[in-house]
XYZ file of C-alpha atoms in Angstrom:
561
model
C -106.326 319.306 159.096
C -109.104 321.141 157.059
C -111.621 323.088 159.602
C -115.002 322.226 158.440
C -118.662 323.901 158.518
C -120.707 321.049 159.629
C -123.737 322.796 161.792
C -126.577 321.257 159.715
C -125.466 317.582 161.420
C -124.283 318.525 164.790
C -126.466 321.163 166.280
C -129.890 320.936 167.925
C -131.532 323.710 168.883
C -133.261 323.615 172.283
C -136.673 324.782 170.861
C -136.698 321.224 168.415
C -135.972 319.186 170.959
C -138.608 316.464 171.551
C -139.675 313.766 172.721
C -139.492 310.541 171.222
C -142.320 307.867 171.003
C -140.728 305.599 172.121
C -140.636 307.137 175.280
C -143.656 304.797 176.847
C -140.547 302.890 178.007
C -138.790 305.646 179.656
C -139.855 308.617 182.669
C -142.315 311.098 181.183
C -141.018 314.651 180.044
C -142.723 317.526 180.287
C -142.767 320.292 177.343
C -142.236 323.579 179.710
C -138.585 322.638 179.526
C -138.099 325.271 176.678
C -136.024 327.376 179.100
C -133.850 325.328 181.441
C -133.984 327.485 184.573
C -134.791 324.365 187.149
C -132.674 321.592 187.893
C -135.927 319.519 187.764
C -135.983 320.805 184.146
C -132.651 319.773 183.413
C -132.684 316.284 184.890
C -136.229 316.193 182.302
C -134.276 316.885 179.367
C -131.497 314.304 179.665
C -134.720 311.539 179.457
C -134.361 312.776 175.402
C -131.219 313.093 175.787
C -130.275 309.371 175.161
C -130.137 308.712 171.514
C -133.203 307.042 169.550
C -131.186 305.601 166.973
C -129.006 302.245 166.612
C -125.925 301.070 164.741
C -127.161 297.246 164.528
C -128.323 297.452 160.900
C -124.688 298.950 160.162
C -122.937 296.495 161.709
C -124.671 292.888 161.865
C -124.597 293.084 158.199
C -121.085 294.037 157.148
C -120.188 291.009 159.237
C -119.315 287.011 158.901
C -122.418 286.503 160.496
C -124.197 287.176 156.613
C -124.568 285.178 153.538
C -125.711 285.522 150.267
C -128.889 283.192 149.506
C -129.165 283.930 145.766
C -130.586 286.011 143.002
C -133.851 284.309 143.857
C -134.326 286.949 146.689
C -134.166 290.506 146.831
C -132.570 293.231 148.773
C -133.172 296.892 150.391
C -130.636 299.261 148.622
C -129.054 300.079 151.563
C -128.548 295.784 152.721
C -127.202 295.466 149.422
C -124.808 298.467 149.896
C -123.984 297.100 153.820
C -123.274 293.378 152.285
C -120.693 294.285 149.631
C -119.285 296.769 151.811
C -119.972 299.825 149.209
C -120.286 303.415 150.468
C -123.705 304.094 150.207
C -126.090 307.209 149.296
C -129.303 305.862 151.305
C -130.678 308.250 153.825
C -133.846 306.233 155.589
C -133.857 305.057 158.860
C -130.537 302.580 160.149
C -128.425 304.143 156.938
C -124.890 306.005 157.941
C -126.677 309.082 157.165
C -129.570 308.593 160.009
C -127.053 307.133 162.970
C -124.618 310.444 162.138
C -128.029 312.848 162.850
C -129.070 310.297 165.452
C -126.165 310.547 167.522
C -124.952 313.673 167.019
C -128.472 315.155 168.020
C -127.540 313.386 171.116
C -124.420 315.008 171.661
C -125.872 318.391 171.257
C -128.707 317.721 173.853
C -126.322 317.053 176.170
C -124.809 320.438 175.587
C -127.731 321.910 176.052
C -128.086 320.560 179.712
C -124.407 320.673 180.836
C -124.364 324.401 179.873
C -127.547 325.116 181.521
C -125.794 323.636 184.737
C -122.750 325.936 184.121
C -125.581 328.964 184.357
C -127.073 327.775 187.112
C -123.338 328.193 189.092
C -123.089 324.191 188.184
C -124.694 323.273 191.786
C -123.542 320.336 193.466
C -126.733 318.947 193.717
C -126.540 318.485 190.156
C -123.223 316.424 189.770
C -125.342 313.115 189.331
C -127.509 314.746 186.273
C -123.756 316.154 184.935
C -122.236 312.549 185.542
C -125.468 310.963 183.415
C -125.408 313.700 180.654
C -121.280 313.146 180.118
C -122.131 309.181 180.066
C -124.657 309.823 177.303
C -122.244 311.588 175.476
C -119.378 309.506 175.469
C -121.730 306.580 174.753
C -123.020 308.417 171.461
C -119.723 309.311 170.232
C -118.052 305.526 170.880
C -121.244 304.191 168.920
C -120.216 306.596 166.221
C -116.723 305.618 166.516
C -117.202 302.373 166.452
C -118.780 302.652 163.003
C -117.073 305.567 161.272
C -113.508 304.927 162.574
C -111.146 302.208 162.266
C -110.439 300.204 165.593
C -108.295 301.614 167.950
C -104.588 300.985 167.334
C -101.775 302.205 169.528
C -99.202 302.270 166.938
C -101.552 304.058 164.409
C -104.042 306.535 166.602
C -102.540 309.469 165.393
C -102.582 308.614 161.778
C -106.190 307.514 161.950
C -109.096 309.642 161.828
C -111.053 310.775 164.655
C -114.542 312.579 164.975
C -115.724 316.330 166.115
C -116.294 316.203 169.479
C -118.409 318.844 170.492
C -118.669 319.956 174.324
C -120.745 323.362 174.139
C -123.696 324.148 172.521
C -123.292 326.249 169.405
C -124.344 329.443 169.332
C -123.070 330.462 165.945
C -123.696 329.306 162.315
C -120.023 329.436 161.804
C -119.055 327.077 164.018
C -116.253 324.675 162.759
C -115.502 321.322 162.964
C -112.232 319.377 162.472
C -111.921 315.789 163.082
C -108.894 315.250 164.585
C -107.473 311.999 165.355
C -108.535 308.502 166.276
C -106.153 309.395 170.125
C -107.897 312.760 170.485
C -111.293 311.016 169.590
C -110.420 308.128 172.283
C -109.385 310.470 175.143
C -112.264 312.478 174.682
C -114.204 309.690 175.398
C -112.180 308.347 178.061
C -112.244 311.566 179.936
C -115.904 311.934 179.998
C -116.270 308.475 181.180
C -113.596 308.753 184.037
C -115.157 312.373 184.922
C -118.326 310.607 185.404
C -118.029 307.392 186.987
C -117.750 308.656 190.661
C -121.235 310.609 190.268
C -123.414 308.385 188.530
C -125.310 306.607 191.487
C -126.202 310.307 192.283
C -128.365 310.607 188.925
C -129.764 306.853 189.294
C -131.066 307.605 192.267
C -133.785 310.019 190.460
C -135.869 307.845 187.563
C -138.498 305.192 188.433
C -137.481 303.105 185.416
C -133.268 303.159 186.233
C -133.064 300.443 183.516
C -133.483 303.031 180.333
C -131.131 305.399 182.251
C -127.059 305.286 182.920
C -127.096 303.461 186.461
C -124.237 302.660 188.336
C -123.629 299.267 186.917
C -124.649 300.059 183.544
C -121.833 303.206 183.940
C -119.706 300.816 184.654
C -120.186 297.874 182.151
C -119.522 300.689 179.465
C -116.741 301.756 181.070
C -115.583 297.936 180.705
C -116.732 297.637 176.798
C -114.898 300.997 175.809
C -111.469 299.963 177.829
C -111.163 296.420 176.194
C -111.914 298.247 172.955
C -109.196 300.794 174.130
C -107.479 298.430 174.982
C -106.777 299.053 178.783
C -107.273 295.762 179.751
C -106.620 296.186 183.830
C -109.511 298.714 183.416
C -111.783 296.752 181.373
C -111.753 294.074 184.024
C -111.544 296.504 187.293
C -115.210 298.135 185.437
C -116.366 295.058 184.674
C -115.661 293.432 187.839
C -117.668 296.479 189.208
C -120.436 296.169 186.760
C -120.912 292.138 187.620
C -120.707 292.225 191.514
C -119.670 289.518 193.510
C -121.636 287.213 191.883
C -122.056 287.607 188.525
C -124.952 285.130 188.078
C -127.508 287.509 189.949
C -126.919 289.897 186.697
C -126.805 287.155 184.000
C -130.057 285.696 182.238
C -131.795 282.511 183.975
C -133.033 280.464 180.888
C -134.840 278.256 183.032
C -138.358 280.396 182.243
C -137.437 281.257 178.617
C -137.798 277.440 177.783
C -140.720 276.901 176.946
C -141.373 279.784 175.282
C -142.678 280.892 171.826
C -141.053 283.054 169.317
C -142.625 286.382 170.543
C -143.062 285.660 174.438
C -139.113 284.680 174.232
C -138.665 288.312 173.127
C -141.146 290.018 175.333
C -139.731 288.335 178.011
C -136.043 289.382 176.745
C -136.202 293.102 176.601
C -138.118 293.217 180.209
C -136.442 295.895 182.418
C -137.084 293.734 185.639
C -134.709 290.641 183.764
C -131.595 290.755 186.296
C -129.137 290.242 183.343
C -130.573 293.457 181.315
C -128.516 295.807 182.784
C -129.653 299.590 180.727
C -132.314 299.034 177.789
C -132.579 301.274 174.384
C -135.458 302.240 172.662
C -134.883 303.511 169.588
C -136.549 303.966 165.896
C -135.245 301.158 163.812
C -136.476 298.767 160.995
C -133.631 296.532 161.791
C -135.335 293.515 163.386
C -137.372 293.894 160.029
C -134.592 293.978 157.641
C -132.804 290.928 159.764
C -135.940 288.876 159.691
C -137.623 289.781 156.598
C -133.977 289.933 154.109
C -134.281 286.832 152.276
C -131.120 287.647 149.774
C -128.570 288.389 152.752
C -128.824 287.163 156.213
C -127.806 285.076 158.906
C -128.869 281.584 157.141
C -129.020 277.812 157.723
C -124.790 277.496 155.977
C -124.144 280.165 159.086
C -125.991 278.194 161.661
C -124.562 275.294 160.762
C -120.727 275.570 160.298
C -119.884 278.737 162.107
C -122.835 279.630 164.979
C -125.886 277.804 166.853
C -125.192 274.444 165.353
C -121.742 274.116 165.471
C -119.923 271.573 167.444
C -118.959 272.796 170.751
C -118.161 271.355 174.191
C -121.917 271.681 174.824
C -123.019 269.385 171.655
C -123.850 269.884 167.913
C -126.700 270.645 165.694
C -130.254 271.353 166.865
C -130.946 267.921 168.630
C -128.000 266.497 170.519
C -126.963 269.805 171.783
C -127.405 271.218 175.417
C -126.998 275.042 174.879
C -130.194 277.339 174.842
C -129.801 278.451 171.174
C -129.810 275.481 169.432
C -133.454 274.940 170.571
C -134.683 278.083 169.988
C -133.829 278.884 166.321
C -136.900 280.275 164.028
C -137.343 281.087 160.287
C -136.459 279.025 157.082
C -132.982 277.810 155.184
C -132.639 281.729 154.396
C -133.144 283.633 157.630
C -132.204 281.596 160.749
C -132.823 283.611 163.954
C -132.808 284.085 167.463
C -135.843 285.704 168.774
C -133.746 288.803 170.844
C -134.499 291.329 168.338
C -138.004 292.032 167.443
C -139.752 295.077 166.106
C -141.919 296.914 167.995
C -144.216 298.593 165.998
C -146.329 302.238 167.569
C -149.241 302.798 165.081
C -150.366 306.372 164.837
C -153.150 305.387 162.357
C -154.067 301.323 162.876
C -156.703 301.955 159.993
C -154.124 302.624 157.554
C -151.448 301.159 159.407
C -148.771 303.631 159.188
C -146.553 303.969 162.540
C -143.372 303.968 163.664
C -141.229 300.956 163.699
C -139.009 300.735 166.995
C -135.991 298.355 168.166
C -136.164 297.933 171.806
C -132.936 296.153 172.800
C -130.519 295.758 175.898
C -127.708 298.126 175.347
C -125.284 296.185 178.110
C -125.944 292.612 179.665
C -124.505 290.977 182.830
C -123.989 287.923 179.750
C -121.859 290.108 177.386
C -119.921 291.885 179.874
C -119.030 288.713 182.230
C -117.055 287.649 178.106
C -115.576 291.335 178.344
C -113.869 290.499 181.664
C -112.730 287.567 179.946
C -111.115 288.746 177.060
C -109.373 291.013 179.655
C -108.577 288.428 182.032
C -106.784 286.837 178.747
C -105.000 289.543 177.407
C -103.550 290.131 181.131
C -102.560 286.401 181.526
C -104.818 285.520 183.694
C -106.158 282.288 182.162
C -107.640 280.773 185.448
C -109.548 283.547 186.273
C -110.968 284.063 182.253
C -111.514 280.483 182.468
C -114.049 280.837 185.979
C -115.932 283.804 183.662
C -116.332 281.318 180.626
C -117.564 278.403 182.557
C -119.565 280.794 184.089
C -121.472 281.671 181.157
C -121.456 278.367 180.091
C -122.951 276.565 183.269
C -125.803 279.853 182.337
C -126.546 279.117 178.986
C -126.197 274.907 179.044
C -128.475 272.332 180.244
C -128.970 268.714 179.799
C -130.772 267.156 177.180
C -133.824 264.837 178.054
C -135.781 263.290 175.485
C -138.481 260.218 176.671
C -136.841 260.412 179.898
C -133.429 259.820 178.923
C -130.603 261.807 178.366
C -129.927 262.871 174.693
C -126.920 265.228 175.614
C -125.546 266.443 178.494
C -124.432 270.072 179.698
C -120.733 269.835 180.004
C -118.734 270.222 182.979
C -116.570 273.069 183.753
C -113.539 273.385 181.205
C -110.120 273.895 181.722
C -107.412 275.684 179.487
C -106.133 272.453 178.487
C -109.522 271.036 177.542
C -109.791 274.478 175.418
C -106.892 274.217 174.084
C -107.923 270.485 173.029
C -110.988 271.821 171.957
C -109.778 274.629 169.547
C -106.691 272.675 168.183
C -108.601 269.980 166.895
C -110.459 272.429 164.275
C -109.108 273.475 160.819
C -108.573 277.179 160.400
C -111.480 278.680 157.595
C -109.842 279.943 154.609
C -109.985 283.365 154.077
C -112.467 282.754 150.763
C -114.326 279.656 151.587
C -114.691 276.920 148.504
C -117.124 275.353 150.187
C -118.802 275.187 153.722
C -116.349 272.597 154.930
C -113.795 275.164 154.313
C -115.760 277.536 157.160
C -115.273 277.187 160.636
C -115.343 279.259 164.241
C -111.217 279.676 164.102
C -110.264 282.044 161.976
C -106.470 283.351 161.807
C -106.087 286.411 163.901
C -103.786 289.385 163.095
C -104.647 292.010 165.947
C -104.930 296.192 165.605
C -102.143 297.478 167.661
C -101.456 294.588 170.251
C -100.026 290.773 170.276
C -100.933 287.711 170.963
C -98.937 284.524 171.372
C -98.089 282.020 168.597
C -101.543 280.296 167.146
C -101.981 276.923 169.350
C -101.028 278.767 172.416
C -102.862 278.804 175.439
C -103.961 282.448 174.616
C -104.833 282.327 170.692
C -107.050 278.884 171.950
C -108.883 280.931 174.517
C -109.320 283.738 172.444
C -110.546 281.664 169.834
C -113.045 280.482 172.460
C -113.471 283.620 174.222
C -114.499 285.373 170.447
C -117.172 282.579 169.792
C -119.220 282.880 172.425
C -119.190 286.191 172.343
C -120.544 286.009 168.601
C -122.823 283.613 169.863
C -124.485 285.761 172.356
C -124.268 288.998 169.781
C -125.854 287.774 166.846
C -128.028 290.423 165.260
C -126.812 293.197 167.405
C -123.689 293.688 165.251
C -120.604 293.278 168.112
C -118.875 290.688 165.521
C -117.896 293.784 163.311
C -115.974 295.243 165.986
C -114.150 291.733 166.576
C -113.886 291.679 163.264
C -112.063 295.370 163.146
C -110.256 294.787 166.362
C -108.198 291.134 165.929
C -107.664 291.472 161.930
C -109.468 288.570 160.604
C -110.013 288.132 157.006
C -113.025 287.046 155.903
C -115.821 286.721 152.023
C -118.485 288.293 151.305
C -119.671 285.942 148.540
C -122.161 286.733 145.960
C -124.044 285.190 143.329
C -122.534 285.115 140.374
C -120.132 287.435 141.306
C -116.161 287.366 143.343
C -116.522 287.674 146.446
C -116.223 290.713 148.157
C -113.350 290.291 150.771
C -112.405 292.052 153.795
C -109.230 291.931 154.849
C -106.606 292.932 157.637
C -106.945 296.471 158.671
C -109.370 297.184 155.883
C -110.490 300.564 155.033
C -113.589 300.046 154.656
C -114.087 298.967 158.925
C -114.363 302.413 158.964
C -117.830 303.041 157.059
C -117.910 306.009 154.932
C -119.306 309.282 156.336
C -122.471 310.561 154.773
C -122.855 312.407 151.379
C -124.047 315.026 152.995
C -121.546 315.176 155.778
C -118.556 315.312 153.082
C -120.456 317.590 151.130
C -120.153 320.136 153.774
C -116.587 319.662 154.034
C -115.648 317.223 156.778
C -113.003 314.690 155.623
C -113.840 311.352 154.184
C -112.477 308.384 155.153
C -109.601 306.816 152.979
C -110.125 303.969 150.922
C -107.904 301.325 149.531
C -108.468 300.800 145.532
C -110.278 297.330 144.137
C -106.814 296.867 142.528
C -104.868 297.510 145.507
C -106.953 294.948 147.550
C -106.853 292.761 144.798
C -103.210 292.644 144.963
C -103.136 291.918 148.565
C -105.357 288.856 148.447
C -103.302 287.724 145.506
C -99.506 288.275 147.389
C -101.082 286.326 150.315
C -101.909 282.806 151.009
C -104.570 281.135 152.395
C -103.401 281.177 156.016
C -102.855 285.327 155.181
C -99.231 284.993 155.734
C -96.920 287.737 153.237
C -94.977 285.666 150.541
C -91.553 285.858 151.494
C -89.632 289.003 151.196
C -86.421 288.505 148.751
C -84.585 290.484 151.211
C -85.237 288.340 153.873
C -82.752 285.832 153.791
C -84.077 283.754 156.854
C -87.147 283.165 154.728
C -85.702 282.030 151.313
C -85.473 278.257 151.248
């Protein structure tokens, strides 16, 4: 593996680090913390510790969730680059380019504090700060992972590539890098995460606002997200169980106030810290609730709504009348840009009078909502339908109500669902061809060809409640970009189309899940991600049919007719 001089993107000297704006939402930090001689100092510095970027942009637009709207609109460079899934040169805020520095910077402020620990004879009254400042890490380098790496596959982590992971600070311009592989990148990660969760309630203990900071159930709801991405599934539903309590409704969102609401006190009231169901909140610098709301050429639009999100037909209704689930009555925009109102900008002036600022993203990082689906998909993958079945009804009874209208009822919430009644539900639906031909062709089950596990035969009980399981989670995700990693993780093929144009098409295991390292970065030496030629995919799309299956092998005898 080549060694690598990549300083410029992964150090961060002590002296540079600052604090962010964005910081009105977290504890105050001092600026005597140039020398880290005080555990007070230390436990100061891991406030900037937590990165100020976000991979949304990356993600929520390289997914099914986007359409094309026409050459009547236009584009940022870098949307257009995201959408047809082209390695791009950009370098402004939410670009591959700005997430690498972003995160990375994290990584290195961590070093900074865990080797000022090791100085100070690593005391124990420091193992909560240690526990925090190893959460932070690992958290920064899955983000990255999840972007710049394929999905984790079993049968294929040591032929994928990893990332550097660094642990010390660097104290020499020589330092090299190597990537390594996908397993070392993973058990990095898992290490720092396993080394951490029996401290953390020491280093929650500490901040008046624990929301912005690793507490113990927000340690643990990670724990849960990186272990069904690992796919550990007896751990992702031990940490999840741990994350949710005994009753996971005290940490999941009560719609009842949210209503009534407008547009903008929907999303004020959203990203509070007191909401029971936000369980650690991220501020970051972002124009991605711009580029989402304000992208008329590619976005989540009205065809989207329709036939494959808020206004499909579900157990819970259809469209935006007769329909008793919370989204369907709170969708905002036009035909082009259809949204949810989760993900706002929030937008710190430095000059009102000639209205230059800083755009930020404030955003729960890890909900009681989303990680309640994680210890489904566990529950599923372990065989435990009945109990994934209590977690999905669950959410459901959460996010349904009936439907009054003059007194009478237009639509009611439905009851709790069985597997059969899944089952039912997903069987009835056609699958959605790879390259849609029109919007009947779309629909919410999509053929499934998993990274480095198995599922039973389509039409079984556990494709149907995957199926299910997969839905609501894109439901709940839209805009904050955990379809791609669906997407990446179960194989499913789905177009890109364009105007004018062929479609761009991703397909199984594709390349390009893993988004292409920076310019910069590759520049310096680090390895680039592989990439599969335009012929090469062509020829895959052509030697496959619509339902993805390979044409039949001629050496295959049991397949010839």
């Amino acid at each position: 593996m080549k060694k690598n001089n990549i300083i410029k993107f992964l150090a961060l000297s002590l002296a540079t680090v600052t604090l962010a704006s964005c910081d009105e939402y977290l504890d105050k930090l001092p600026d005597d913390r140039t020398e880290l001689n005080t555990e007070l100092k230390i436990t100061q510095l891991l406030v900037s510790a937590y990165p100020t970027c976000n991979n949304k942009l990356i993600s929520e637009f390289m997914t099914d969730n986007v359409l094309d709207n026409g050459r009547a609109y236009n584009a940022p460079v870098i949307i257009e680059d995201l959408y047809k899934m082209v390695d791009t040169s950009e370098e402004g805020n939410d670009t591959p380019y700005y997430i690498w520095n972003g995160y990375y910077s994290s990584v290195a402020t961590v070093n900074q504090a865990l080797d000022a620990v090791m100085a100070m004879g690593n005391p124990a009254s420091l193992q909560g700060d240690v526990a925090e400042a190893k959460l932070i890490r690992a958290y920064s380098m899955f983000n990255l992972a999840t972007v710049f790496c394929m999905a984790w596959n079993e049968s294929k982590a040591d032929e994928y590539l990893g990332l550097p992971y660094p642990l010390e600070p660097e104290q020499d311009i020589n330092t090299h890098y190597e990537r390594g592989t996908l397993r070392q990148l993973y058990a990095a990660i898992n290490k720092d995460i396993e080394e951490a969760l029996p401290y953390i309630a020491e280093a929650a203990e500490k901040y008046k606002r624990p929301k912005y900071h690793f507490n113990v159930r927000a340690a643990y709801a990670f724990a849960a997200q990186f272990n069904l991405y690992y796919q550990k599934w007896d751990k992702a539903a031990e940490y999840a169980s741990m994350a949710l309590g005994a009753d996971p409704t005290a940490v999941m969102r009560n719609y009842e106030p949210y209503r009534e609401l407008g547009s903008q006190d929907f999303f004020n009231l959203w990203i509070r810290s007191t909401e029971d169901a936000n369980i650690m909140m991220m501020a970051t610098y972002s124009n991605a609730p711009r580029y989402m709301s304000g992208t008329y050429r590619y976005a989540h639009n009205t065809s989207v709504t329709q036939y494959e999100t808020y206004w499909v037909a579900g157990p819970w209704g259809s469209g935006s009348d007769k329909n008793s689930i919370i989204y369907a009555n709170k969708m905002y925009g036009n035909n082009q840009v259809v949204m949810y109102p989760t993900f706002f900008e929030n937008f710190e002036y430095t000059d009102k009078v000639a209205g230059i600022g800083y755009p930020h993203a404030v955003y729960p990082a890890f909900t009681g909502d989303l990680t309640i689906l994680d210890r489904a998909e566990a529950y599923i993958h372990m065989r435990q339908f009945d109990r994934a079945m209590n977690d999905i009804n669950t959410w459901i009874a959460t996010h349904c109500k009936d439907k009054y209208e003059d007194g009478e009822l237009k639509c009611a919430a439905p009851k709790p669902l069985t597997v059969a009644e899944v089952d039912t539900f997903i069987c009835r639906l056609d699958y959605a061809k790879r390259v849609p031909e029109g919007q009947r062709d779309r629909s919410i089950r999509k053929h499934m060809y998993p990274q480095g596990f198995t599922i039973d035969a389509e039409g079984s009980d556990q494709e149907c409640l995957l199926q299910f399981l997969l839905h609501l989670r894109r439901l709940e995700s839209v805009r904050y970009g955990h379809r791609f990693y669906d997407l990446k993780r179960y194989g499913i093929e789905f177009a890109h189309p364009i105007s004018f144009e062929d479609p761009i098409v991703f397909i199984t295991g594709d390349l390009r899940g893993a988004v292409q390292l920076p310019n910069t970065v590759i520049a310096a030496g680090l390895e680039p991600n592989p990439r599969m030629t335009a012929e090469e995919i062509k020829a895959y799309i052509e030697k496959t049919k619509y339902n993805y299956e390979p044409e039949p092998n001629d050496e295959d005898d049991e397949n010839k007719d």
